[in-house]
Short mmCIF file of C-alpha atoms in Angstrom, two decimals:
data_model
loop_
_atom_site.label_atom_id
_atom_site.label_comp_id
_atom_site.label_asym_id
_atom_site.label_seq_id
_atom_site.Cartn_x
_atom_site.Cartn_y
_atom_site.Cartn_z
CA UNK G 1335 80.30 -105.99 -17.53
CA UNK G 1336 76.47 -105.32 -16.83
CA UNK G 1337 74.90 -107.00 -19.74
CA UNK G 1338 72.65 -109.92 -20.63
CA UNK G 1339 70.58 -109.95 -23.36
CA UNK G 1340 67.91 -112.67 -22.20
CA UNK G 1341 64.92 -110.41 -21.01
CA UNK G 1342 66.32 -111.10 -17.12
CA UNK G 1343 67.98 -108.44 -14.92
CA UNK G 1344 71.79 -109.02 -14.82
CA UNK G 1345 71.45 -109.37 -11.28
CA UNK G 1346 68.87 -109.60 -8.57
CA UNK G 1347 69.79 -108.25 -5.03
CA UNK G 1348 67.34 -109.91 -1.86
CA UNK G 1349 67.13 -108.40 1.27
CA UNK G 1350 67.24 -112.12 3.55
CA UNK G 1351 63.84 -111.47 6.07
CA UNK G 1352 60.42 -110.49 5.32
CA UNK G 1353 62.15 -110.85 1.58
CA UNK G 1354 63.23 -114.59 1.04
CA UNK G 1355 62.24 -116.03 4.87
CA UNK G 1356 59.13 -115.28 6.66
CA UNK G 1357 60.83 -114.05 10.22
CA UNK G 1358 58.22 -114.33 12.43
CA UNK G 1359 57.88 -118.40 11.92
CA UNK G 1360 61.54 -119.21 13.53
CA UNK G 1361 61.57 -115.50 15.73
CA UNK G 1362 58.62 -115.97 18.23
CA UNK G 1363 59.69 -118.98 19.33
CA UNK G 1364 63.31 -117.69 20.08
CA UNK G 1365 62.46 -114.31 21.44
CA UNK G 1366 60.46 -115.54 23.81
CA UNK G 1367 63.63 -117.71 24.85
CA UNK G 1368 65.87 -115.07 24.81
CA UNK G 1369 63.88 -112.79 27.31
CA UNK G 1370 63.24 -115.75 29.04
CA UNK G 1371 66.72 -116.65 29.78
CA UNK G 1372 67.86 -113.19 29.89
CA UNK G 1373 66.00 -112.95 32.89
CA UNK G 1374 67.15 -115.75 34.43
CA UNK G 1375 70.76 -114.54 34.05
CA UNK G 1376 69.59 -111.10 35.81
CA UNK G 1377 70.20 -109.08 32.68
CA UNK G 1378 66.47 -108.01 31.88
CA UNK G 1379 63.82 -107.42 34.42
CA UNK G 1380 60.22 -107.75 33.60
CA UNK G 1381 57.78 -108.12 30.65
CA UNK G 1382 59.93 -109.02 27.32
CA UNK G 1383 58.78 -106.19 24.91
CA UNK G 1384 56.13 -107.48 22.27
CA UNK G 1385 58.09 -110.03 19.21
CA UNK G 1386 55.26 -107.74 17.43
CA UNK G 1387 58.57 -104.85 18.48
CA UNK G 1388 61.21 -106.83 17.55
CA UNK G 1389 59.35 -107.96 14.20
CA UNK G 1390 59.04 -104.27 13.43
CA UNK G 1391 62.75 -104.00 13.94
CA UNK G 1392 63.54 -106.70 11.67
CA UNK G 1393 65.85 -104.22 9.01
CA UNK G 1394 67.56 -102.86 11.21
CA UNK G 1395 71.25 -103.30 12.64
CA UNK G 1396 71.17 -105.82 15.51
CA UNK G 1397 72.94 -103.24 17.84
CA UNK G 1398 70.03 -100.76 17.32
CA UNK G 1399 67.45 -103.40 16.78
CA UNK G 1400 68.55 -103.55 21.50
CA UNK G 1401 68.61 -100.39 21.60
CA UNK G 1402 64.89 -100.01 20.95
CA UNK G 1403 63.59 -103.58 22.48
CA UNK G 1404 65.72 -102.58 25.75
CA UNK G 1405 67.09 -98.82 25.73
CA UNK G 1406 67.49 -99.45 29.52
CA UNK G 1407 69.41 -102.18 29.45
CA UNK G 1408 73.49 -102.24 30.14
CA UNK G 1409 75.88 -102.91 27.81
CA UNK G 1410 76.04 -106.84 29.00
CA UNK G 1411 72.82 -107.45 28.78
CA UNK G 1412 72.62 -106.32 24.83
CA UNK G 1413 75.59 -108.06 24.36
CA UNK G 1414 74.45 -111.52 25.83
CA UNK G 1415 70.69 -110.50 23.58
CA UNK G 1416 73.30 -110.73 20.52
CA UNK G 1417 74.73 -113.96 21.33
CA UNK G 1418 71.47 -115.94 22.75
CA UNK G 1419 69.29 -114.08 19.67
CA UNK G 1420 72.01 -116.12 16.82
CA UNK G 1421 72.11 -119.40 19.45
CA UNK G 1422 68.90 -120.04 18.70
CA UNK G 1423 67.89 -118.67 15.60
CA UNK G 1424 70.76 -121.58 14.35
CA UNK G 1425 68.88 -124.17 17.07
CA UNK G 1426 65.50 -123.58 15.08
CA UNK G 1427 66.73 -123.23 11.95
CA UNK G 1428 68.52 -127.34 12.51
CA UNK G 1429 65.36 -127.98 14.02
CA UNK G 1430 63.74 -127.24 10.60
CA UNK G 1431 61.44 -123.97 12.29
CA UNK G 1432 61.04 -121.24 9.77
CA UNK G 1433 59.96 -120.79 5.95
CA UNK G 1434 60.12 -119.17 2.87
CA UNK G 1435 57.46 -117.17 1.73
CA UNK G 1436 55.51 -119.55 -1.44
CA UNK G 1437 57.25 -120.09 -4.17
CA UNK G 1438 60.49 -118.65 -3.42
CA UNK G 1439 62.49 -121.59 -4.40
CA UNK G 1440 61.07 -121.17 -7.57
CA UNK G 1441 61.63 -118.02 -8.57
CA UNK G 1442 64.64 -117.81 -7.73
CA UNK G 1443 65.04 -121.26 -10.40
CA UNK G 1444 63.64 -119.43 -13.26
CA UNK G 1445 65.97 -116.25 -12.42
CA UNK G 1446 69.00 -118.23 -12.20
CA UNK G 1447 68.60 -120.16 -15.34
CA UNK G 1448 67.22 -117.38 -17.17
CA UNK G 1449 70.69 -116.17 -16.31
CA UNK G 1450 70.14 -113.41 -13.62
CA UNK G 1451 72.50 -113.47 -10.98
CA UNK G 1452 71.13 -113.88 -7.48
CA UNK G 1453 72.41 -112.34 -4.68
CA UNK G 1454 71.29 -111.49 -0.76
CA UNK G 1455 72.48 -108.56 1.56
CA UNK G 1456 71.24 -108.70 4.93
CA UNK G 1457 71.40 -106.64 7.75
CA UNK G 1458 71.95 -109.57 10.36
CA UNK G 1459 74.15 -111.44 11.64
CA UNK G 1460 76.40 -113.52 8.41
CA UNK G 1461 75.43 -117.21 10.54
CA UNK G 1462 72.00 -116.60 10.79
CA UNK G 1463 72.10 -115.68 7.06
CA UNK G 1464 74.02 -118.55 5.78
CA UNK G 1465 72.46 -120.97 7.84
CA UNK G 1466 69.05 -120.02 6.41
CA UNK G 1467 70.12 -120.18 2.79
CA UNK G 1468 71.26 -124.07 3.42
CA UNK G 1469 68.08 -125.54 5.39
CA UNK G 1470 66.25 -123.99 3.10
CA UNK G 1471 68.49 -125.06 0.09
CA UNK G 1472 68.59 -122.47 -1.74
CA UNK G 1473 72.74 -121.89 -0.57
CA UNK G 1474 73.42 -122.96 -4.16
CA UNK G 1475 70.98 -120.80 -6.12
CA UNK G 1476 73.21 -117.96 -4.99
CA UNK G 1477 76.18 -116.05 -6.60
CA UNK G 1478 77.32 -114.18 -2.79
CA UNK G 1479 75.50 -113.66 0.62
CA UNK G 1480 76.26 -110.49 2.05
CA UNK G 1481 75.44 -108.90 5.69
CA UNK G 1482 76.35 -106.68 8.19
CA UNK G 1483 77.28 -109.15 10.21
CA UNK G 1484 80.13 -110.32 7.87
CA UNK G 1485 81.56 -107.34 6.72
CA UNK G 1486 80.70 -104.93 9.30
CA UNK G 1487 79.09 -102.26 6.92
CA UNK G 1488 77.40 -99.21 8.53
CA UNK G 1489 74.00 -99.54 6.78
CA UNK G 1490 72.96 -101.02 3.48
CA UNK G 1491 74.29 -98.79 1.16
CA UNK G 1492 77.50 -99.75 1.84
CA UNK G 1493 77.41 -103.68 1.49
CA UNK G 1494 75.19 -103.59 -1.89
CA UNK G 1495 77.94 -100.81 -2.48
CA UNK G 1496 80.27 -103.66 -1.62
CA UNK G 1497 78.88 -106.23 -3.22
CA UNK G 1498 78.59 -104.66 -7.14
CA UNK G 1499 82.29 -103.45 -6.26
CA UNK G 1500 82.91 -107.06 -5.42
CA UNK G 1501 80.74 -109.04 -8.42
CA UNK G 1502 82.42 -105.80 -10.96
CA UNK G 1503 78.82 -104.79 -11.31
CA UNK G 1504 78.49 -101.40 -12.75
CA UNK G 1505 75.51 -99.12 -11.23
CA UNK G 1506 72.75 -100.30 -13.58
CA UNK G 1507 68.88 -100.08 -14.25
CA UNK G 1508 69.05 -103.95 -15.38
CA UNK G 1509 69.98 -105.11 -11.23
CA UNK G 1510 67.37 -104.67 -9.05
CA UNK G 1511 66.94 -104.68 -5.08
CA UNK G 1512 64.29 -106.23 -3.49
CA UNK G 1513 62.92 -105.67 -0.07
CA UNK G 1514 60.43 -104.87 2.13
CA UNK G 1515 61.97 -102.43 4.35
CA UNK G 1516 62.90 -98.60 3.50
CA UNK G 1517 66.78 -99.45 3.85
CA UNK G 1518 66.32 -101.68 1.04
CA UNK G 1519 64.67 -99.21 -1.38
CA UNK G 1520 67.50 -96.52 0.35
CA UNK G 1521 70.28 -99.00 -0.39
CA UNK G 1522 68.85 -99.60 -4.32
CA UNK G 1523 68.45 -96.06 -5.38
CA UNK G 1524 71.42 -94.68 -4.04
CA UNK G 1525 73.39 -97.35 -5.87
CA UNK G 1526 71.59 -96.43 -9.02
CA UNK G 1527 69.48 -100.33 -8.69
CA UNK G 1528 65.74 -100.85 -9.39
CA UNK G 1529 63.79 -101.66 -6.79
CA UNK G 1530 61.49 -103.83 -6.11
CA UNK G 1531 58.89 -103.46 -2.60
CA UNK G 1532 57.96 -106.44 -0.99
CA UNK G 1533 54.20 -105.38 0.03
CA UNK G 1534 53.07 -109.22 0.95
CA UNK G 1535 55.25 -109.09 4.14
CA UNK G 1536 53.88 -107.07 7.43
CA UNK G 1537 56.64 -106.27 9.40
CA UNK G 1538 57.26 -102.59 7.83
CA UNK G 1539 54.58 -100.08 7.41
CA UNK G 1540 53.36 -99.63 3.53
CA UNK G 1541 55.18 -96.48 4.05
CA UNK G 1542 57.99 -97.38 3.40
CA UNK G 1543 57.59 -98.85 -0.12
CA UNK G 1544 56.41 -95.67 -1.49
CA UNK G 1545 59.44 -94.45 -3.04
CA UNK G 1546 60.05 -98.29 -4.55
CA UNK G 1547 59.89 -98.29 -8.45
CA UNK G 1548 57.56 -102.25 -8.13
CA UNK G 1549 56.07 -103.32 -5.39
CA UNK G 1550 54.69 -107.18 -5.33
CA UNK G 1551 52.48 -108.38 -3.53
CA UNK G 1552 54.00 -112.07 -3.26
CA UNK G 1553 56.86 -113.38 -4.84
CA UNK G 1554 56.96 -115.32 -8.05
CA UNK G 1555 55.05 -111.63 -9.35
CA UNK G 1556 59.23 -110.98 -9.83
CA UNK G 1557 58.85 -112.99 -13.26
CA UNK G 1558 56.63 -110.84 -14.72
CA UNK G 1559 58.50 -107.60 -14.16
CA UNK G 1560 60.68 -106.52 -17.22
CA UNK G 1561 63.96 -105.14 -16.73
CA UNK G 1562 64.13 -101.64 -17.00
CA UNK G 1563 65.88 -100.11 -20.21
#
């Protein structure tokens, strides 16, 4: 069923990094530690790539991120980077590092109270996505936390399609896909959803959101968008 007479969207699917979570507030220190450890273990030489390059890759699958950041690295180095990235992210979250964008929790609570089902669809790792939701006190607001790391999907288009199937949600303009990267816009549009681009994020380029149906300059602006008819 895809019906909601409350005036709110039937469901809203959110990206995590750059949409709900201000990722650089965690990733700057994690990035430094990852490359320091890789050098100490003899798996990487030279200076670490600028953290801005890692932030610009947010939204990509992890294997693609390492190919871009460390094009000449070994398979062993990239596999080790996977392990270290998650380890240091989880340690940072447990220590209270990282923050949600302003107004995220309150806006999610308002959408939930209005009858919308809420989901996350992220290309990140399962534990990372779930631990952000847990440590930042928003896990209980979601009907499902979907990640490429958990389901092994090749693209966000596939991940969102699986989410819709799992929850019996038919493609509808009354379901929103909210994110900051072109992969989010693509995932929403190819699944027949309304796309909302998060123009407040700093990790991508503005042109990535040019095809979004709506754009918001802060997270609470979601509450001012009217569902598509």
